[in-house]
Structures are given as C-alpha cells and as structure tokens.
XYZ file of C-alpha atoms in Angstrom:
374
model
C 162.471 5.813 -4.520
C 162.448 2.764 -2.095
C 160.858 -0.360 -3.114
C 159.077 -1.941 -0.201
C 158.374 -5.380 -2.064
C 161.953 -6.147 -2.335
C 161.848 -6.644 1.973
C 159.101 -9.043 1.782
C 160.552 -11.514 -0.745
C 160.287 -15.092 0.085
C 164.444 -15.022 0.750
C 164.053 -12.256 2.588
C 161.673 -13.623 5.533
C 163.255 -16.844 5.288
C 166.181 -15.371 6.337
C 164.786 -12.988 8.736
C 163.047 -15.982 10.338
C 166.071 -18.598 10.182
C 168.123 -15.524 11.666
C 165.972 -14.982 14.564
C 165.831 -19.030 15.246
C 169.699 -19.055 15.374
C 169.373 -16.157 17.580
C 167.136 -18.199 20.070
C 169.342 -20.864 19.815
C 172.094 -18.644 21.345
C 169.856 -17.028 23.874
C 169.480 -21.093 25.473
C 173.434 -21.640 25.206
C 173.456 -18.351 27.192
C 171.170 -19.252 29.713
C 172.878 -22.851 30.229
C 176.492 -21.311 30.596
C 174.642 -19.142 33.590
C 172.665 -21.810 35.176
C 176.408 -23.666 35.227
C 178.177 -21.383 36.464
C 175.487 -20.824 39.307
C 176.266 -24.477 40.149
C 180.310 -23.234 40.230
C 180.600 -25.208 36.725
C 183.114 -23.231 34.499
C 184.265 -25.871 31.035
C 183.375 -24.249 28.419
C 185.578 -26.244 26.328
C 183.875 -29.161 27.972
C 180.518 -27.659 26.667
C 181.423 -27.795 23.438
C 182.849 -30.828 22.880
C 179.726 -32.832 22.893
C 178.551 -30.681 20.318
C 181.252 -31.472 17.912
C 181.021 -35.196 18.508
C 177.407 -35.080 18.159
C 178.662 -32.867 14.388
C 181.314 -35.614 13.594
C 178.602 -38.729 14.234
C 175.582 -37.290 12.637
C 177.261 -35.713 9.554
C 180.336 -38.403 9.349
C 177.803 -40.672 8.681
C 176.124 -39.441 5.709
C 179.398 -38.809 4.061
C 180.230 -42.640 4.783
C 177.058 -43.084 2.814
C 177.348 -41.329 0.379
C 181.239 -42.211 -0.634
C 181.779 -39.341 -2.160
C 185.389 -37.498 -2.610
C 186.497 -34.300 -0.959
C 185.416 -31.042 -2.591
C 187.964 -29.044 -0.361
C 191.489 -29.794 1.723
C 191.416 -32.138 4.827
C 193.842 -29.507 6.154
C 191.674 -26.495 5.108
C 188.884 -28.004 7.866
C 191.591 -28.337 10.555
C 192.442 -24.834 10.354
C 188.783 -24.278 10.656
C 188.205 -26.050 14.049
C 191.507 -25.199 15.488
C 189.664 -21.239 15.459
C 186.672 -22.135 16.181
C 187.289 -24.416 19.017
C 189.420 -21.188 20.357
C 187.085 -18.696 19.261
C 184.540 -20.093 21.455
C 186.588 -20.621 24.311
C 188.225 -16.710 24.546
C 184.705 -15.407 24.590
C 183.687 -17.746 27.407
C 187.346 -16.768 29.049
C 186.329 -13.159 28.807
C 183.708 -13.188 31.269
C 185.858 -13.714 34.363
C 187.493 -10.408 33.625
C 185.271 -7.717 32.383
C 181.621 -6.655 32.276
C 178.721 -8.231 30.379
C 178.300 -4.530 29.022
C 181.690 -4.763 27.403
C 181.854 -8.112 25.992
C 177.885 -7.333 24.682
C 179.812 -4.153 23.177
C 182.968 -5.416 21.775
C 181.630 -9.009 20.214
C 180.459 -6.224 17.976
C 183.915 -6.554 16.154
C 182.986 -9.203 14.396
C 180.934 -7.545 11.853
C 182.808 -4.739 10.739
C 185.701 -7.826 10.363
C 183.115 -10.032 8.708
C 182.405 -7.357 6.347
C 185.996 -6.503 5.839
C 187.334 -10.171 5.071
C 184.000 -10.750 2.506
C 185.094 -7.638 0.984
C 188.823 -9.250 0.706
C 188.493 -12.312 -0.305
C 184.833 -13.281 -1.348
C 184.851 -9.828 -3.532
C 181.254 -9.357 -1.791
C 180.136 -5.276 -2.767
C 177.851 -4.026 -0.015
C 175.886 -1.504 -1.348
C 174.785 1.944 0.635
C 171.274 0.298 2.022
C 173.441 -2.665 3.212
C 176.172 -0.443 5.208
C 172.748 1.672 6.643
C 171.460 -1.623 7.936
C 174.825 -2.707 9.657
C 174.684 1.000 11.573
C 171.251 0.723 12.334
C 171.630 -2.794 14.347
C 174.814 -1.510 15.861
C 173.497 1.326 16.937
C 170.431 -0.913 18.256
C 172.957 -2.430 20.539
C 174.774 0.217 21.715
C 171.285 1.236 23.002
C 171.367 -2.098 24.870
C 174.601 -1.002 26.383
C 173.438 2.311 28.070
C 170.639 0.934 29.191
C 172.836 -1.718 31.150
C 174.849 1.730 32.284
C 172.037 3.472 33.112
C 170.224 0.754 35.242
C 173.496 0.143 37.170
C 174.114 -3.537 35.959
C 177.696 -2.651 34.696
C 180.658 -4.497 36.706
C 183.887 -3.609 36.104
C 185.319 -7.141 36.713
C 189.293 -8.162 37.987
C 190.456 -7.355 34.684
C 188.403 -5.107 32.548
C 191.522 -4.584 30.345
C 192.429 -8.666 29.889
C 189.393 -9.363 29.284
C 188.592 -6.811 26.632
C 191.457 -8.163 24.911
C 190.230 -11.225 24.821
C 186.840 -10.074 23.481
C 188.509 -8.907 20.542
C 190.481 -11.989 19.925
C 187.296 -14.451 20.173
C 185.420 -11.665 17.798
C 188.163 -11.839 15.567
C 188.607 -15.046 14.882
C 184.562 -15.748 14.944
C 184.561 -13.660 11.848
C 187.564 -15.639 10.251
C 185.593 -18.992 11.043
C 181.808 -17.663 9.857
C 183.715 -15.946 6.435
C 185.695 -19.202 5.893
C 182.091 -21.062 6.620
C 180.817 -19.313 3.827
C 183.359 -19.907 1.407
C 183.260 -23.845 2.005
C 179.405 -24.231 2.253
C 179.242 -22.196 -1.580
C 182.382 -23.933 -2.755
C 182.769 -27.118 -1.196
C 179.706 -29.192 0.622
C 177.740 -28.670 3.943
C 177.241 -31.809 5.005
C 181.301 -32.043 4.476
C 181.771 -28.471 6.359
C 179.722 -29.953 9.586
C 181.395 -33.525 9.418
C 184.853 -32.082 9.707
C 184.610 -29.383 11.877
C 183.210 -32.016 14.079
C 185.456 -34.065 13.551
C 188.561 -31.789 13.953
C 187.006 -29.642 16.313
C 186.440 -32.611 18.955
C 190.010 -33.281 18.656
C 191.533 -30.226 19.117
C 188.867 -29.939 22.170
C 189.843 -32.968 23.938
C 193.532 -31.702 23.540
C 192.607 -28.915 25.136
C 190.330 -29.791 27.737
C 192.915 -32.588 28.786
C 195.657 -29.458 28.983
C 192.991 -27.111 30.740
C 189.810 -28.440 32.176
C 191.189 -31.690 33.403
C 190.751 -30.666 37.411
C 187.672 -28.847 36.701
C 185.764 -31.883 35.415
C 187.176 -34.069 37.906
C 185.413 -31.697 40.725
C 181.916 -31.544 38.844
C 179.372 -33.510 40.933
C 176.850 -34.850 38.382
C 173.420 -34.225 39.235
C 170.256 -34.055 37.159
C 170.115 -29.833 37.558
C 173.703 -29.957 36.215
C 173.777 -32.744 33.331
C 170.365 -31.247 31.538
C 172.142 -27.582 31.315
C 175.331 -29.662 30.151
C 173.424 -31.432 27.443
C 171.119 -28.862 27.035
C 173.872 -26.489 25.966
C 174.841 -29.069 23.410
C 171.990 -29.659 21.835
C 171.306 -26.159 21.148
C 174.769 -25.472 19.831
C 174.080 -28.774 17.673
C 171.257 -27.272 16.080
C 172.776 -23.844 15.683
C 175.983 -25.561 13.886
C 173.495 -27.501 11.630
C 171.665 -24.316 10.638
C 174.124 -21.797 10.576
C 175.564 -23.098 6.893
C 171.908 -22.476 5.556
C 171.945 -19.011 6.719
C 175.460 -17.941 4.954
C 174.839 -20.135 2.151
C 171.649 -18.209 1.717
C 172.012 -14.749 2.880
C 176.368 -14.774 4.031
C 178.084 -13.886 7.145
C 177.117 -10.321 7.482
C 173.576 -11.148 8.309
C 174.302 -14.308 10.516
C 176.187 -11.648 12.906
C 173.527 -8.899 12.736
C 170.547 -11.358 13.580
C 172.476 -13.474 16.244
C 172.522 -9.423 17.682
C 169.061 -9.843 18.913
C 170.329 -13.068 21.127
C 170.840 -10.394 24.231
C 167.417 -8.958 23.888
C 165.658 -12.345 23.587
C 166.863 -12.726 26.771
C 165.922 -9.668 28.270
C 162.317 -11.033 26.947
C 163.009 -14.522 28.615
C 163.734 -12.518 32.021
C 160.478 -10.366 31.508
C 157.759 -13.114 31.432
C 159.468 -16.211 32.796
C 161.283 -14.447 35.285
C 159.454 -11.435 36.089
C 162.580 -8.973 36.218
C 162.042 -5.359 35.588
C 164.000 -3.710 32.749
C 165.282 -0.287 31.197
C 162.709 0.977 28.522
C 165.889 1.809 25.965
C 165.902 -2.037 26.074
C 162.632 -2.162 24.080
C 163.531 0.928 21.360
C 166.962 -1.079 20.817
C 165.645 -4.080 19.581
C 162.948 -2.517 17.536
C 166.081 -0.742 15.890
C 168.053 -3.917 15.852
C 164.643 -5.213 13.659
C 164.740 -2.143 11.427
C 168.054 -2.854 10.552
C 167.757 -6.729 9.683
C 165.131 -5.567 7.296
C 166.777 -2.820 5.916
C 170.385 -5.003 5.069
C 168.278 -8.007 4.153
C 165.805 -6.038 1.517
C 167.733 -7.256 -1.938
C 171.025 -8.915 -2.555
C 173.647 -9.666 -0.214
C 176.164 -11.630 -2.024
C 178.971 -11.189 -4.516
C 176.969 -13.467 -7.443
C 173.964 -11.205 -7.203
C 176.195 -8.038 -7.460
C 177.781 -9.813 -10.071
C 174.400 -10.609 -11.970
C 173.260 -6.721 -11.364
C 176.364 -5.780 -12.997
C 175.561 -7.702 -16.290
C 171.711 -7.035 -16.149
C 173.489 -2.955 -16.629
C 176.242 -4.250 -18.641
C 172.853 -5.634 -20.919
C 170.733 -2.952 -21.006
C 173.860 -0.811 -22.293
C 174.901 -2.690 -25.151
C 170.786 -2.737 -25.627
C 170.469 1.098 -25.530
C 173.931 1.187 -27.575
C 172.666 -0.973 -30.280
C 169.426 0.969 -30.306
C 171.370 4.115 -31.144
C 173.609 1.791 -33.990
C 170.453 1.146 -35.532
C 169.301 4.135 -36.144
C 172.437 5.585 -36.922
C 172.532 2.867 -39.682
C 168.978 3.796 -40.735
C 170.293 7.144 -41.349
C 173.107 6.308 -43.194
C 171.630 3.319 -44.919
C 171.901 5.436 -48.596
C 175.572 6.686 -47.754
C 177.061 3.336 -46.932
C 175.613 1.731 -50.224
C 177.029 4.190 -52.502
C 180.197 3.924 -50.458
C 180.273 0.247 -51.744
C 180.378 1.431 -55.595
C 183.954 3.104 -55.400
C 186.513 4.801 -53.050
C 186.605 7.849 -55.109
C 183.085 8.494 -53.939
C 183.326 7.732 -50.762
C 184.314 11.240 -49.147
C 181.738 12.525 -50.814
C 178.730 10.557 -49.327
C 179.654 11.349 -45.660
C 178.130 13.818 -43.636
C 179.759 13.107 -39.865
C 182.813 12.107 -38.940
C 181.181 9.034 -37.172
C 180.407 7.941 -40.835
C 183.907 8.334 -42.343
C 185.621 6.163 -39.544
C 183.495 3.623 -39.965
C 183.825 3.339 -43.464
C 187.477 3.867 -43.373
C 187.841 0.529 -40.932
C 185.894 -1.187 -43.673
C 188.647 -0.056 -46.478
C 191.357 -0.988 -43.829
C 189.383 -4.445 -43.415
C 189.309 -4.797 -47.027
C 193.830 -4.548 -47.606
C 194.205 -6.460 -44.739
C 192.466 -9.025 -46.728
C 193.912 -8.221 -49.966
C 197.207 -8.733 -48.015
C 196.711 -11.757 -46.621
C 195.337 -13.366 -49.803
C-alpha cells in the first residue's frame, strides 16, 4: 500500500523545487544560445568561459580564506573540467547537424548512463518506485517529441547522422561529469568542487577557444542586444553551477537529469504567454507526466546511505524478532538447562528437541576447550 506522506517530506519538495529552479535556469541558457545565434553568434565555448571564471573568482576566494587543505586530487578536478568543458561544447556542436527533436530525444542518454555509473561505482540501489519514475519522465518526453513530429517542427538538418553521434557523446560524458559531481560534493568539498572546475575548466576553455573560436570572436560586433545574451548566458550557467552540487548532494544525479527534463517544456510555456505561439496539446499531457514522475522517483530515498540505513533498520528488526523467539525458547527450557548444569550423565535426559541438545552440547565443547587451554 502506497504511502502518500513520504512525497511531501520537507526533502522531497525541496528538491522538487530546487529541481525545477535549475530547470529554469537552463530554459534562459537556451533562450540566450537562440537569441545569439539569431544575431549569427555561434561560441559556445566562448559562452562558457565566463562562467567558469566567474566559478574560479567567486569560489577561489573562499578557499583562499579559508586555508584549508585539499580533500580530493588536484588532478581528479582536471579530469573533471577537461569533460565538462567538452561535454558542453558537443551538445552545442550537435545542433548544426540534426533536429531539435533528436537532440531533445537522445540527451535522454544521460540518465539511463547516470543511473548505470551510480549503480557502478557509488553502489546506489534504485528501488522499483525509483526505475517507475525514470520511465514515467522519459516517457513524458518522448511525448514532447511527437508532438514536435506531429506539428511539423522536425528538420532533418545537413547531418542528422553526425550530429546524433555527437548527442550521444555530450550525453555521455554529462553523466560522467554530474556522477563524478556527486562523488566529490559527498566526499570531498563544494566550495572546492566549484573553485576547481572553474579554475580548470577556464583553462582548458581558453585552449580551446584559442584553437577553435579564435575567427569567430574576432567577427562578433559588440552591441548591447548581443553582450546582455552573452552575459546573460553566463550568469545563468553561474547560478546553475552553484546550485547544481546542492541538488546531488541532496537528492544525486538521477534526479538532477529528470528535473532539468522539464527545461524544454518551460520553454514551450515561455513561447505561450510571452510570445504568443500556438502549440501541440501532447505538449501539455507530457509535462504533467514529466511532474508525475519527479514525484514518484523523489517520494523516499534516493541514495546509497539511505539504502544502506534501510538495510540495517531490517537487519535490526531481525535480530529483534530472532531474539524474541531466543527468549522464549529459553523460557521454555529454563528447567532443562539448569539440571543440565548438575552433571553430563543427565544431560540427554532433560532434552526434548534437538534445538536443545546442540546448544547444550556447544556449552560442553566450550567447557574442554577451556579445560584445554588451562
């Protein structure tokens, strides 16, 4: 029988609403890249570089503060950049070859591979409700999807097959860089976790955009439509790096992915009332479902301590039910294990179960051993 006040624990709407907020968050970054691309702007390494120097300054500084040592590797947090700096930029990449219907699709990836690397190497158990709740959003989305398909929005794009590919790379190694988030903000320190993959991830973006946007940011004409986009874009991603630790520390990786899945249908809200655009009523029934399904994963634990800490609340009540039955086993025997004590010629004599004689003959083996040793 389902519980309903398990779904409306503090936790649980505290994540629900820091989920949808990083979802938001996402929607903006989305509407930014658009409005610069309108304007023929295409850096999206450029884009988020400013957001990992703004990381790097903010967060660099409180660790200067504070003078405290490393919990985790230097090296561990270059690793970390080095994917997400590329993770970011495949998924941007993607667009110039294949539909917004198949990137919306196949960014999907990244939860089954979340799940499946939390599984791995964080030893996280999902239980049944939590695997219903992952199928529910999915299948949410995939609503999203044939109602781009039925409304005639789908394009195939110059390289539908390219760019899938790379859709599947950037999901890919999102879910290494959100799993390995988790680990480090539960193992090591966040403000330490945003500092360095600031740090390293402004680096290994100024590499890059030196290598690959250099001719593309020498063309940009800076205007005030195309610098508040710009900034705009990385002050939102700012916010969502700065969050995003609270959310897996708090409920892990699986639900980051499954709220930032309502990011596409906040903007199909955005286009209703600011815009005024007309859209496909399976948009509406998909992100009801895409609700239902945040609710139903995030109702209870998510994590691997809380599995743990279910495991020994059983593991308790066993040895409480087993000692129960010891007790009253002893009750019952209380006579026949005192006149055991007189004399081993008597003690075959006494029992009445063969639970009885075993236990008594560990006590005579207890006693030679004894005997021996003395």
């Amino acid at each position: 029988m389902v519980n309903f006040k398990q779904f409306w624990t503090k936790k649980t709407l505290v994540g629900l609403g820091l989920g949808q907020f990083l979802s938001l968050l996402i929607t903006s970054t989305g509407f930014s890249s658009s409005e610069l691309a309108k304007r023929g702007i295409n850096a999206p390494t450029s884009q988020s570089f400013l957001n990992y120097v703004l990381l790097s300054v903010v967060y660099g500084s409180v660790m200067l503060y504070r003078r405290q040592a490393l919990k985790a590797k230097w090296y561990y947090y270059v690793i970390l950049g080095l994917v997400d700096v590329e993770a970011n930029y495949l998924v941007v990449k993607a667009y110039q070859y294949t539909s917004i219907t198949s990137v919306m699709l196949l960014d999907c990836w990244s939860i089954p591979s979340v799940m499946l690397l939390t599984y791995i190497f964080l030893k996280t158990n999902y239980r049944y409700r939590k695997i219903a709740g992952v199928i529910v959003c999915v299948a949410g989305l995939v609503m999203v999807v044939f109602s781009d398909v039925h409304a005639g929005d789908r394009s195939g794009g110059s390289n539908p097959r390219k760019g899938d590919l790379l859709v599947i790379a950037g999901a890919t190694l999102y879910a290494i860089s959100n799993v390995s988030e988790e680990f480090l903000v539960k193992n090591a320190d966040r403000v330490e976790l945003m500092s360095f993959l600031g740090l390293f991830g402004a680096i290994i973006s100024a590499i890059q955009i030196s290598i690959v946007e250099r001719n593309e940011l020498k063309s940009i004409h800076w205007t005030a439509g195309a610098a508040f986009p710009f900034f705009g874009f990385s002050l939102a991603m700012f916010l969502f790096y700065s969050f995003v630790p609270v959310l897996l520390k708090m409920s892990g990786s699986t639900m980051l992915n499954l709220s930032l899945l309502t990011s596409d249908m906040w903007a199909v809200v955005i286009r209703i009332f600011a815009y005024h655009e007309k859209v496909d009523w399976m948009y509406f029934l998909a992100f009801v479902a895409v609700a239902v399904g945040l609710i139903i994963y995030s109702g209870g634990d998510t994590d691997d301590d809380q599995s743990r800490a279910d495991v020994a609340d059983q593991g308790t009540e066993r040895s409480k039910h087993f000692d129960e039955e010891a007790g009253f086993d002893n009750l019952n025997r209380g006579n026949t294990v005192g006149s055991s004590k007189m004399g081993d010629t008597s003690r075959h004599d006494c029992m009445t179960s063969s639970g009885g004689r075993e236990t008594i003959e560990n006590m005579s083996i207890g006693k030679d051993m004894q005997g021996k040793k003395s």
